[in-house]
Structures are given as C-alpha cells and as structure tokens.
Tab-separated table of C-alpha atoms in Angstrom:
chain	number	residue	atom	x	y	z
A	1	MET	CA	138.588	137.404	96.862
A	2	ASP	CA	138.318	136.479	100.547
A	3	ILE	CA	141.310	137.812	102.477
A	4	ALA	CA	139.452	137.359	105.777
A	5	TYR	CA	139.646	133.631	105.049
A	6	VAL	CA	143.420	133.883	104.560
A	7	ILE	CA	143.884	135.759	107.845
A	8	ASN	CA	141.704	133.270	109.730
A	9	PHE	CA	143.661	130.364	108.235
A	10	LEU	CA	146.937	131.952	109.350
A	11	LYS	CA	145.538	132.361	112.880
A	12	GLU	CA	144.636	128.668	112.943
A	13	LEU	CA	148.040	127.722	111.587
A	14	ALA	CA	149.826	129.794	114.242
A	15	ALA	CA	147.881	127.925	116.928
A	16	ASN	CA	148.553	124.518	115.332
A	17	ASN	CA	151.957	124.782	113.716
A	18	ASN	CA	152.649	121.094	113.221
A	19	ARG	CA	152.653	118.680	110.305
A	20	GLU	CA	149.733	116.606	111.554
A	21	TRP	CA	147.348	119.561	111.673
A	22	PHE	CA	148.603	120.946	108.368
A	23	THR	CA	148.164	117.624	106.590
A	24	THR	CA	144.625	117.264	107.921
A	25	ASN	CA	143.797	120.835	106.863
A	26	LYS	CA	145.671	120.922	103.562
A	27	ASP	CA	142.457	121.887	101.748
A	28	LYS	CA	142.199	125.039	103.897
A	29	TYR	CA	145.771	125.944	102.978
A	30	GLU	CA	145.083	125.414	99.269
A	31	LYS	CA	142.059	127.715	99.434
A	32	ALA	CA	144.021	130.348	101.367
A	33	LYS	CA	146.834	130.132	98.809
A	34	ASP	CA	144.364	130.520	95.928
A	35	GLU	CA	142.823	133.591	97.583
A	36	PHE	CA	146.277	135.086	98.175
A	37	ASP	CA	147.219	134.456	94.546
A	38	ILE	CA	144.127	136.400	93.476
A	39	LEU	CA	145.268	139.254	95.722
A	40	THR	CA	148.797	139.068	94.292
A	41	THR	CA	147.499	139.201	90.715
A	42	ALA	CA	145.543	142.357	91.552
A	43	LEU	CA	148.582	143.776	93.354
A	44	ILE	CA	150.825	143.271	90.320
A	45	GLU	CA	148.300	144.996	88.068
A	46	THR	CA	147.952	147.906	90.502
A	47	ILE	CA	151.706	148.429	90.855
A	48	SER	CA	152.150	148.208	87.078
A	49	THR	CA	150.251	151.496	86.724
A	50	PHE	CA	153.292	153.348	88.124
A	51	GLU	CA	155.982	150.643	87.769
A	52	PRO	CA	155.500	149.287	84.220
A	53	GLY	CA	158.322	146.769	84.548
A	54	VAL	CA	156.170	144.454	86.693
A	55	LYS	CA	153.364	144.147	84.166
A	56	GLY	CA	152.728	140.539	83.179
A	57	MET	CA	154.415	139.027	86.224
A	58	GLN	CA	152.734	135.955	87.718
A	59	PRO	CA	151.958	135.324	91.417
A	60	SER	CA	154.491	132.469	91.447
A	61	GLN	CA	157.228	135.026	90.670
A	62	CYS	CA	156.287	137.125	93.706
A	63	THR	CA	155.182	134.719	96.439
A	64	TYR	CA	156.976	132.325	98.762
A	65	ARG	CA	156.642	128.753	100.031
A	66	ILE	CA	154.724	128.256	103.274
A	67	TYR	CA	157.379	125.794	104.469
A	68	ARG	CA	160.108	127.133	106.747
A	69	ASP	CA	163.776	126.258	106.345
A	70	ILE	CA	164.484	124.902	109.826
A	71	ARG	CA	167.920	123.403	109.157
A	72	PHE	CA	169.852	126.105	110.997
A	73	SER	CA	167.092	127.480	113.221
A	74	SER	CA	166.361	126.796	116.870
A	75	ASP	CA	162.682	127.299	116.034
A	76	LYS	CA	161.583	123.989	114.542
A	77	THR	CA	157.986	124.926	113.745
A	78	PRO	CA	157.582	123.773	110.137
A	79	TYR	CA	155.383	126.490	108.618
A	80	LYS	CA	155.432	130.242	108.171
A	81	THR	CA	152.481	131.933	109.848
A	82	TYR	CA	152.292	134.669	107.231
A	83	MET	CA	151.959	135.085	103.484
A	84	GLY	CA	153.904	137.649	101.504
A	85	ALA	CA	154.106	138.946	97.957
A	86	TYR	CA	157.190	140.848	96.770
A	87	VAL	CA	156.599	142.602	93.457
A	88	ASN	CA	159.969	143.519	91.997
A	89	PRO	CA	160.624	144.026	88.256
A	90	ARG	CA	164.100	142.479	88.682
A	91	GLY	CA	162.856	139.455	90.643
A	92	LYS	CA	162.577	138.475	94.299
A	93	LYS	CA	166.333	138.012	94.790
A	94	SER	CA	167.447	141.289	93.224
A	95	ASN	CA	168.954	144.135	95.257
A	96	HIS	CA	166.612	146.412	93.274
A	97	CYS	CA	163.929	148.009	95.467
A	98	GLY	CA	160.468	146.495	95.141
A	99	TYR	CA	157.086	146.480	96.872
A	100	TYR	CA	156.093	143.915	99.503
A	101	LEU	CA	152.673	143.016	100.921
A	102	HIS	CA	152.736	141.042	104.179
A	103	LEU	CA	149.699	139.286	105.676
A	104	GLU	CA	150.195	138.089	109.248
A	105	PRO	CA	147.473	138.362	111.899
A	106	GLY	CA	148.284	141.384	114.050
A	107	ARG	CA	151.372	142.268	111.972
A	108	CYS	CA	150.077	143.114	108.502
A	109	MET	CA	152.075	145.679	106.568
A	110	LEU	CA	153.052	147.175	103.232
A	111	CYS	CA	156.779	147.639	102.683
A	112	ALA	CA	159.100	149.029	100.052
A	113	GLY	CA	162.847	149.089	99.535
A	114	SER	CA	165.420	146.352	99.886
A	115	ILE	CA	167.401	144.579	102.603
A	116	CYS	CA	170.602	142.534	103.001
A	117	TRP	CA	172.642	144.601	100.588
A	118	PRO	CA	176.329	143.867	99.984
A	119	THR	CA	178.538	146.169	102.047
A	120	LYS	CA	179.774	148.015	98.952
A	121	LEU	CA	176.214	148.715	97.753
A	122	LEU	CA	175.140	149.986	101.161
A	123	LYS	CA	178.122	152.362	101.156
A	124	ASP	CA	177.256	153.501	97.623
A	125	VAL	CA	173.660	154.297	98.607
A	126	ARG	CA	174.855	156.223	101.643
A	127	GLN	CA	177.237	158.152	99.384
A	128	ALA	CA	174.361	158.927	97.012
A	129	ILE	CA	172.346	160.281	99.935
A	130	PHE	CA	175.333	162.353	101.065
A	131	ASP	CA	175.863	163.738	97.564
A	132	ASN	CA	172.160	164.475	96.996
A	133	ILE	CA	171.004	165.220	100.509
A	134	ASP	CA	168.506	167.951	99.585
A	135	GLU	CA	166.726	165.641	97.143
A	136	TYR	CA	166.699	162.808	99.677
A	137	ILE	CA	165.345	164.987	102.494
A	138	GLU	CA	162.602	166.248	100.203
A	139	ILE	CA	161.523	162.626	99.677
A	140	VAL	CA	161.705	161.181	103.182
A	141	GLU	CA	160.484	164.273	105.029
A	142	ASN	CA	157.495	164.790	102.743
A	143	PRO	CA	154.429	164.774	105.058
A	144	GLU	CA	152.605	162.203	102.923
A	145	PHE	CA	155.656	159.917	102.998
A	146	LYS	CA	156.055	160.318	106.777
A	147	LYS	CA	152.371	159.537	107.260
A	148	TYR	CA	152.855	156.016	105.924
A	149	TYR	CA	156.586	155.452	106.395
A	150	PRO	CA	157.739	157.212	109.572
A	151	ILE	CA	161.111	155.424	109.795
A	152	VAL	CA	163.684	154.358	107.216
A	153	GLY	CA	165.431	151.089	108.063
A	154	ASP	CA	164.627	148.368	110.583
A	155	GLU	CA	167.967	148.775	112.369
A	156	ARG	CA	170.308	151.714	112.754
A	157	LEU	CA	173.955	152.296	113.609
A	158	LEU	CA	174.687	154.023	116.904
A	159	SER	CA	177.360	156.200	115.308
A	160	ALA	CA	178.374	157.423	111.876
A	161	PRO	CA	179.107	154.738	109.261
A	162	LYS	CA	182.742	154.279	108.365
A	163	GLY	CA	183.996	156.885	105.913
A	164	PHE	CA	181.534	159.623	106.867
A	165	ASP	CA	182.084	162.552	109.215
A	166	LYS	CA	180.024	162.043	112.384
A	167	SER	CA	179.720	165.831	112.781
A	168	TRP	CA	177.829	166.196	109.479
A	169	GLU	CA	174.463	167.765	110.300
A	170	HIS	CA	172.506	165.133	108.361
A	171	ILE	CA	174.455	162.087	109.548
A	172	ASP	CA	171.317	160.376	110.913
A	173	TYR	CA	170.139	159.765	107.332
A	174	LEU	CA	173.189	157.542	106.808
A	175	LYS	CA	172.728	155.386	109.922
A	176	PRO	CA	170.124	152.854	108.704
A	177	LYS	CA	171.594	149.372	108.202
A	178	ASP	CA	169.074	148.858	105.401
A	179	TYR	CA	166.945	151.189	103.327
A	180	SER	CA	163.536	149.591	103.682
A	181	ILE	CA	160.306	151.286	104.760
A	182	ASN	CA	157.267	149.762	106.470
A	183	CYS	CA	153.652	150.849	106.752
A	184	ASN	CA	151.970	148.864	109.531
A	185	LEU	CA	148.250	148.287	109.053
A	186	PRO	CA	145.386	146.578	110.889
A	187	ASP	CA	144.127	143.239	109.589
A	188	SER	CA	140.826	144.889	108.718
A	189	PHE	CA	142.564	147.077	106.129
A	190	PHE	CA	142.962	144.018	103.904
A	191	THR	CA	139.388	142.763	104.177
A	192	GLU	CA	137.880	145.560	102.077
A	193	ASP	CA	136.455	144.759	98.652
A	194	ILE	CA	139.164	144.297	96.027
A	195	ASP	CA	138.643	147.630	94.244
A	196	THR	CA	138.776	149.667	97.467
A	197	LEU	CA	141.747	147.688	98.761
A	198	MET	CA	143.785	148.084	95.582
A	199	LYS	CA	143.056	151.803	95.434
A	200	ARG	CA	144.411	152.231	98.963
A	201	VAL	CA	147.356	149.883	98.500
A	202	GLY	CA	148.239	151.533	95.203
A	203	HIS	CA	148.307	154.957	96.821
A	204	ILE	CA	150.510	153.849	99.725
A	205	PHE	CA	152.986	152.177	97.387
A	206	GLU	CA	152.980	155.074	94.932
A	207	VAL	CA	153.981	157.356	97.831
A	208	ALA	CA	157.027	155.094	98.233
A	209	LYS	CA	158.030	155.264	94.563
A	210	PRO	CA	160.272	158.390	94.777
A	211	PHE	CA	162.207	156.658	97.583
A	212	ALA	CA	162.527	153.475	95.529
A	213	ASP	CA	163.577	155.444	92.445
A	214	PHE	CA	166.236	157.311	94.412
A	215	THR	CA	167.875	154.157	95.748
A	216	ASN	CA	167.354	152.160	92.545
A	217	TYR	CA	169.411	154.687	90.581
A	218	THR	CA	172.471	153.647	92.618
A	219	ILE	CA	171.483	149.973	92.848
A	220	ASP	CA	171.095	149.610	89.100
A	221	GLU	CA	174.519	151.145	88.499
A	222	PHE	CA	175.975	148.699	91.046
A	223	GLU	CA	174.392	145.689	89.317
A	224	GLU	CA	175.441	146.631	85.769
C-alpha cells in the first residue's frame, strides 16, 4: 500500500483540476484509486473488530466518485481533490453513525458520527442527550475522547434549540447542528506501514464508538 502516492496524486490534481490534465494522467488516478481501495479494505477489517456489522463490506460500498457534481455549484472544477471512505453498517446514505477516513493534502482527518439529519431526528437526539446527560457527559468529556475529538459538531446554534430551556446548565451540549466528530491529522500519519496505520486508526475510531453507540440508539429507533 502506497498512501504517499495517493497524497501526491491529490496534490497534483489540486494544481491541475481540469479535464485535459486528468485525461492525460488517468493512469495515475487509477493507481491512486487502487491504493486507496487497499486502504479501505484494511479499514473495513479493522473497524469490524469492534463494529461487526461492517464485516464483509467492499470498498465500492464505502468510497465515492472522484467527479464533482457541478450542476448547482459556482465552483466548476470537475474533480474532488480528496478521497474518502465512509464505513457504515447501514450504508453510506443512512442516518446511522459511521466512521469516515478523509485523505486531502493538508486536511487529512478521521471522523465519526453523522450529518444532515432530518429536523425530527436532530430533536430526538438532543432529547436523548437531555434525558441521559450524565451518560453523555461521561462519553464526550472523557480525556481520551477529548484528545482526539475536542469538539462535537461542525456548526453550533448561538442560543438554545427550540423546545429546550436556555437556562439549563448543560444547554451547550444541545447546540451542535450536527453530531459529528473530527480528528485532524497530518498527512504523514497516513504514510506509515499498513499494520502501524491500522493499529492507530483502529484505536482512534474505537474511542469514538461509545459516542456512535449513544446516538445510534436514537437513530435506529427513528429509522424503524
């Protein structure tokens, strides 16, 4: 597995994001994709040790097309300058929380959780946190969790969400607009040998599992 090759390809693509260059260098893309598929296969196997539902999944079930949908975007560059693998036992489009590996030069990360929930589901998860606040605090304030995932949610409300008392002492835990968590990492983290890399990735994701389990309990009830 040569993830350094993938990262270098993505750097070249970012500097030459046009169809002419991509067509001329299609063989480089195919090699980068093959290397990323090897990584994704190892990732699935690693996650399956603590999330058995993903065992047997194929890279094609977890990865995404390199081509951007530019129909409604002001940015008309045709290709994504990153590669990602989302390992989720319910599939990439499920609200169920999964585990995401993102390779992008200078912006590599490991993420867990879920985004773009329906309004009703987001309210249900907030209610679950409200009803089980001690359990939730024990998860997200655990020092090992905070080490890798210092913030919950990419965006936050400025005030209390509708239906919750803004004077509640733990109201800040209900302000995220999504319940995803990110662990930002240097590019070099992903260029270790496969065994070392998977050991480290597995640990970081396993730290996220109690958070995923907490939210998935409510999500799964919502989707039944």
